[in-house]
mmCIF file of C-alpha atoms in Angstrom:
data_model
loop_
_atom_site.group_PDB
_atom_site.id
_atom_site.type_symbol
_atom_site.label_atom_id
_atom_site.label_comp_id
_atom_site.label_asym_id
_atom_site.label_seq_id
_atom_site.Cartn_x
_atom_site.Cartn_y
_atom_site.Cartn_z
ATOM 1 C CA UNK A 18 -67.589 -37.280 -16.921
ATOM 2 C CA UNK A 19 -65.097 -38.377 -14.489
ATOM 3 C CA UNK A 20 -62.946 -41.568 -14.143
ATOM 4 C CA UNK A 21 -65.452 -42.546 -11.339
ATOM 5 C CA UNK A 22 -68.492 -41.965 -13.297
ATOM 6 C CA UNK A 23 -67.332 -44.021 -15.810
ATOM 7 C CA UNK A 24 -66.044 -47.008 -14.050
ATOM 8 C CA UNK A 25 -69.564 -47.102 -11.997
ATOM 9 C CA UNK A 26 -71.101 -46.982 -15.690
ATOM 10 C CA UNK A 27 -69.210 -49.756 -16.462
ATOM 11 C CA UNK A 28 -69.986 -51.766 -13.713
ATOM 12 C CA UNK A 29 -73.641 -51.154 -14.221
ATOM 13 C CA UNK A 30 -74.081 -52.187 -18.230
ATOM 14 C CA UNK A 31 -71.031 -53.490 -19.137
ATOM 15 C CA UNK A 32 -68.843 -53.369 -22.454
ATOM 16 C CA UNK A 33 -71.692 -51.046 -23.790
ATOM 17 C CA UNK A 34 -70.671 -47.988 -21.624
ATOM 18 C CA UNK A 35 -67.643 -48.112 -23.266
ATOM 19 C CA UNK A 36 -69.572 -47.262 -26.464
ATOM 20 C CA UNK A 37 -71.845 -45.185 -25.515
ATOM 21 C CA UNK A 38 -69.107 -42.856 -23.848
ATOM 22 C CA UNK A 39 -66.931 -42.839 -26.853
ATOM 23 C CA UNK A 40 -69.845 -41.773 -29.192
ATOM 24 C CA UNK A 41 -71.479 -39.616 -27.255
ATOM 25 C CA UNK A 42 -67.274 -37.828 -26.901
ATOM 26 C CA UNK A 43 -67.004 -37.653 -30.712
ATOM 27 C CA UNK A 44 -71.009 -36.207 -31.560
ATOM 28 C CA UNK A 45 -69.403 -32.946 -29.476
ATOM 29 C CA UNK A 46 -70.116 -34.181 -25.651
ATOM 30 C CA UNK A 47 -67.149 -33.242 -23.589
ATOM 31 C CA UNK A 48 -66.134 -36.591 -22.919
ATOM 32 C CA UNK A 49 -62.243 -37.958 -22.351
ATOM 33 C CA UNK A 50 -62.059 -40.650 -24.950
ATOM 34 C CA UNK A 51 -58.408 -41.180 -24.318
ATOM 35 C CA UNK A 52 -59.593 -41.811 -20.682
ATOM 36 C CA UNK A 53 -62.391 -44.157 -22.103
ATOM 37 C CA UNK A 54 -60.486 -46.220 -24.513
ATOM 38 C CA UNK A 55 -57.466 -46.760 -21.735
ATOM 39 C CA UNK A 56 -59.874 -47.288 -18.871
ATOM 40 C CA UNK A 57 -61.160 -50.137 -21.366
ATOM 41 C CA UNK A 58 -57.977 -51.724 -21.742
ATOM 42 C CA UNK A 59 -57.415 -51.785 -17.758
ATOM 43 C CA UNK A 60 -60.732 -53.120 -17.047
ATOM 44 C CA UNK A 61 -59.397 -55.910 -19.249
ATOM 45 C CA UNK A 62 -56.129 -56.341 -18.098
ATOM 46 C CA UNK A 63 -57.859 -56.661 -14.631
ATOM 47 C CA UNK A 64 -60.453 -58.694 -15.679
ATOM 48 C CA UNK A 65 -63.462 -56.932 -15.175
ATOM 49 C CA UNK A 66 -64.443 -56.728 -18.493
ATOM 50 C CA UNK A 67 -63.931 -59.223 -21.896
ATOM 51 C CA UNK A 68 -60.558 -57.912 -23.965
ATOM 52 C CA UNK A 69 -62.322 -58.641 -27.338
ATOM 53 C CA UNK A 70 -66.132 -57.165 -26.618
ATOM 54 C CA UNK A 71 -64.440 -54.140 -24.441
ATOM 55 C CA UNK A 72 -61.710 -53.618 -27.405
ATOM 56 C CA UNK A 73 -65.062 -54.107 -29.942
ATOM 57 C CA UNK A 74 -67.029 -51.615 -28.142
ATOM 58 C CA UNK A 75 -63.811 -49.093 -28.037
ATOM 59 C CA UNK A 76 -63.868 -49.125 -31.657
ATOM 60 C CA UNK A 77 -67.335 -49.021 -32.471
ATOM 61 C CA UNK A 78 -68.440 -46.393 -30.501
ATOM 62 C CA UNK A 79 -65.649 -44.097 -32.230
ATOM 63 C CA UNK A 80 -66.192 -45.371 -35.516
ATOM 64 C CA UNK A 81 -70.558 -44.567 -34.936
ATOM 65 C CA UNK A 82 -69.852 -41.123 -33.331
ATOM 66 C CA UNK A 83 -67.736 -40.219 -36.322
ATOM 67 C CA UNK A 84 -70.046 -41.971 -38.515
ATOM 68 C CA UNK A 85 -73.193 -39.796 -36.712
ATOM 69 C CA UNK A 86 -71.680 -36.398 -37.092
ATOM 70 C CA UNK A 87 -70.607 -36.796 -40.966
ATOM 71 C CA UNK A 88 -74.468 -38.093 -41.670
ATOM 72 C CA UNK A 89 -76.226 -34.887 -39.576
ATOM 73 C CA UNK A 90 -74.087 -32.490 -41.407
ATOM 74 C CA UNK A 91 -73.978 -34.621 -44.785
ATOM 75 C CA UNK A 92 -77.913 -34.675 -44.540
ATOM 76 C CA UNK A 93 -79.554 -32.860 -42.167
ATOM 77 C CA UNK A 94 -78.042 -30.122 -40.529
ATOM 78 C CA UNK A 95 -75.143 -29.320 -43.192
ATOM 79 C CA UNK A 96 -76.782 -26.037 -44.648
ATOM 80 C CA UNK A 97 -77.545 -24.957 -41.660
ATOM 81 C CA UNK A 98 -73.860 -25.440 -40.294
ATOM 82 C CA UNK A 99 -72.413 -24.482 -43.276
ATOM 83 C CA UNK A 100 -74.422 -20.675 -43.154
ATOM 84 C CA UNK A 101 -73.479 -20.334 -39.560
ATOM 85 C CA UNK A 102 -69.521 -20.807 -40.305
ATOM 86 C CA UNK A 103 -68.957 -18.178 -38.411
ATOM 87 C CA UNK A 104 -66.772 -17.587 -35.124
ATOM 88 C CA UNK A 105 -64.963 -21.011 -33.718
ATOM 89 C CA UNK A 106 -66.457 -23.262 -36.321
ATOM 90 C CA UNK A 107 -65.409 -21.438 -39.228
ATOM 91 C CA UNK A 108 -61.903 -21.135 -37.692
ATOM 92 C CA UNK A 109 -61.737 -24.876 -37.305
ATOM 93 C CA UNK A 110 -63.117 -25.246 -40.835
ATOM 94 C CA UNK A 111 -60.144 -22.756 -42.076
ATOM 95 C CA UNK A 112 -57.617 -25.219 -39.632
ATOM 96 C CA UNK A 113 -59.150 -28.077 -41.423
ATOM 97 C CA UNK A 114 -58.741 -26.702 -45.201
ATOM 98 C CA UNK A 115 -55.385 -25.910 -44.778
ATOM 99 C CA UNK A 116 -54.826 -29.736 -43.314
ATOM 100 C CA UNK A 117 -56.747 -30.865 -45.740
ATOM 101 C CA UNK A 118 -55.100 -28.959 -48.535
ATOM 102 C CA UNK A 119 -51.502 -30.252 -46.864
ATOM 103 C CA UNK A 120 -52.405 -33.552 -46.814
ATOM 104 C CA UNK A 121 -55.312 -34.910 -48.539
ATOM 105 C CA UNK A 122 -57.533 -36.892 -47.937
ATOM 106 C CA UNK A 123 -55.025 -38.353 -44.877
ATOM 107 C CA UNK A 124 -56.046 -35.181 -42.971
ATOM 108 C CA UNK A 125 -59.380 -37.406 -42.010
ATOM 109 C CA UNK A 126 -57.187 -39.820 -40.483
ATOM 110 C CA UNK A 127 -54.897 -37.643 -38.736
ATOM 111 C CA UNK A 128 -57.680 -35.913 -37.577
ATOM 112 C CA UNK A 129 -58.578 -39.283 -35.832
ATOM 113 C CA UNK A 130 -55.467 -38.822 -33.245
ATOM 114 C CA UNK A 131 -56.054 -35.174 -32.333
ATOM 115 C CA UNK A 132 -58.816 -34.200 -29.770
ATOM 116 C CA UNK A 133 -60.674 -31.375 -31.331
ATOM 117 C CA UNK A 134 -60.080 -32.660 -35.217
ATOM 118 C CA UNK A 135 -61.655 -35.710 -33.715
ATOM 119 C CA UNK A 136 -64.681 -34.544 -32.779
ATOM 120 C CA UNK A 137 -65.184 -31.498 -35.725
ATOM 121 C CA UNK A 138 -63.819 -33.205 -38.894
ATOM 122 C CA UNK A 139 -66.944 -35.560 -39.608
ATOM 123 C CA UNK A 140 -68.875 -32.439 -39.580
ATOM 124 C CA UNK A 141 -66.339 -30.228 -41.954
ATOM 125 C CA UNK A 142 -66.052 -33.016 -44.758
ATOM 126 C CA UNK A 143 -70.197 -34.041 -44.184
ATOM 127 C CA UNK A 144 -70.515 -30.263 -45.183
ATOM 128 C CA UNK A 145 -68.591 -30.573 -47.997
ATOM 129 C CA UNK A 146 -70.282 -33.839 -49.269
ATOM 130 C CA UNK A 147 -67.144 -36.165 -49.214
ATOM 131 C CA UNK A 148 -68.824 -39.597 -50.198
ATOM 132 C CA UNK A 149 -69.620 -42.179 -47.488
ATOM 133 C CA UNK A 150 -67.057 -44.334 -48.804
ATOM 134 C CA UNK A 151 -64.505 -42.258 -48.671
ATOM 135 C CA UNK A 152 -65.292 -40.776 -45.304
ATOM 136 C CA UNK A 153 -65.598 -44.537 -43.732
ATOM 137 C CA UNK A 154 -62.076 -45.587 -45.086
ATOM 138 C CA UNK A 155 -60.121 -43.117 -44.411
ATOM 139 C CA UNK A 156 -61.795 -42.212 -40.622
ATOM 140 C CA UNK A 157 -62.342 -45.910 -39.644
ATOM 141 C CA UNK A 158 -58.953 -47.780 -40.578
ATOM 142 C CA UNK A 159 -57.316 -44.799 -38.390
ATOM 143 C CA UNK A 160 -60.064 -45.236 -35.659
ATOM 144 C CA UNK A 161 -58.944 -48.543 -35.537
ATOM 145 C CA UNK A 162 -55.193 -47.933 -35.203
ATOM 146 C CA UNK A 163 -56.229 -45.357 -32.627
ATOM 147 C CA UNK A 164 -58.022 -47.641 -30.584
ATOM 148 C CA UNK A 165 -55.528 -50.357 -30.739
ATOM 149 C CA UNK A 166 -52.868 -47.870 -28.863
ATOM 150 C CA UNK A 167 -55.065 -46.456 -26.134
ATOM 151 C CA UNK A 168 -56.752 -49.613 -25.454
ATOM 152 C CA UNK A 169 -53.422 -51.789 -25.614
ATOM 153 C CA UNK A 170 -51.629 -48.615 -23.149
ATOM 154 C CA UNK A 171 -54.393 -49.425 -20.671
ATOM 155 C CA UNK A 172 -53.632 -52.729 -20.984
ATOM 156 C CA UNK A 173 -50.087 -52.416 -20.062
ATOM 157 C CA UNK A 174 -49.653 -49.872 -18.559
ATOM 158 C CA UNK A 175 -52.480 -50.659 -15.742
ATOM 159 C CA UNK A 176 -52.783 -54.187 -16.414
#
């Protein structure tokens, strides 16, 4: 999805396409969500869209496409992942144990700020049936930290 793409999305339904890009990026679509979350804090620098609903929307749709991926492989799809661990998933499950093993259960928040982690570690710790609670701690306080600096950079940096 391109910058354009995006910004027309916006135009057409609002804060919500801000949500929908940034869960659709984390449930394994090849979506920018750096470019998402700072194109949200321009929009509302400029204007165009409300700082609180865009910011809202920013966070949410992380925070739901995290939240989607740990609850397909925590209950649905899980054994089926876990037997085909094979090839680039079972190398990024082998990155993740040995970030995980390093630094705990911090690994799911670092995994927040780096692109691939992002978008694989809900699956990984679904797999190995890390409770909800856990999981939504750890993922959404850093989602929300995460946010805060790409939306605010849009901000101020385009604003």
């Amino acid at each position: 999805m391109g910058y354009e793409t995006l910004i027309q999305y916006i135009g057409q339904i609002g804060h919500i396409a801000l949500f929908m890009a940034l869960c659709l990026g984390i449930v394994g679509l090849p979506l920018p969500n750096e470019v998402v979350a700072v194109t949200g804090g321009a929009l509302s620098a400029s204007s165009l869209l409300d700082p609180l609903p865009a910011f809202a929307m920013v966070f949410l749709g992380l925070c739901s496409g995290a939240t989607t991926g740990y609850l397909v492989s925590r209950y649905g799809a899980g054994p089926l992942l876990n037997r085909a661990a094979g090839g680039r998933l079972g190398e990024f499950m082998g990155k993740y144990e040995h970030l995980n093993r390093q630094y705990g259960n911090y690994a799911i928040s670092l995994s927040v700020f780096l692109p691939v982690f992002r978008t694989f570690t809900p699956y990984v710790i679904g797999m190995r049936g890390m409770s909800y609670r856990r999981f939504a701690v750890y993922s959404y306080s850093a989602s929300l930290i995460w946010s805060a600096i790409y939306f605010h950079i849009g901000m101020f940096v385009f604003g």
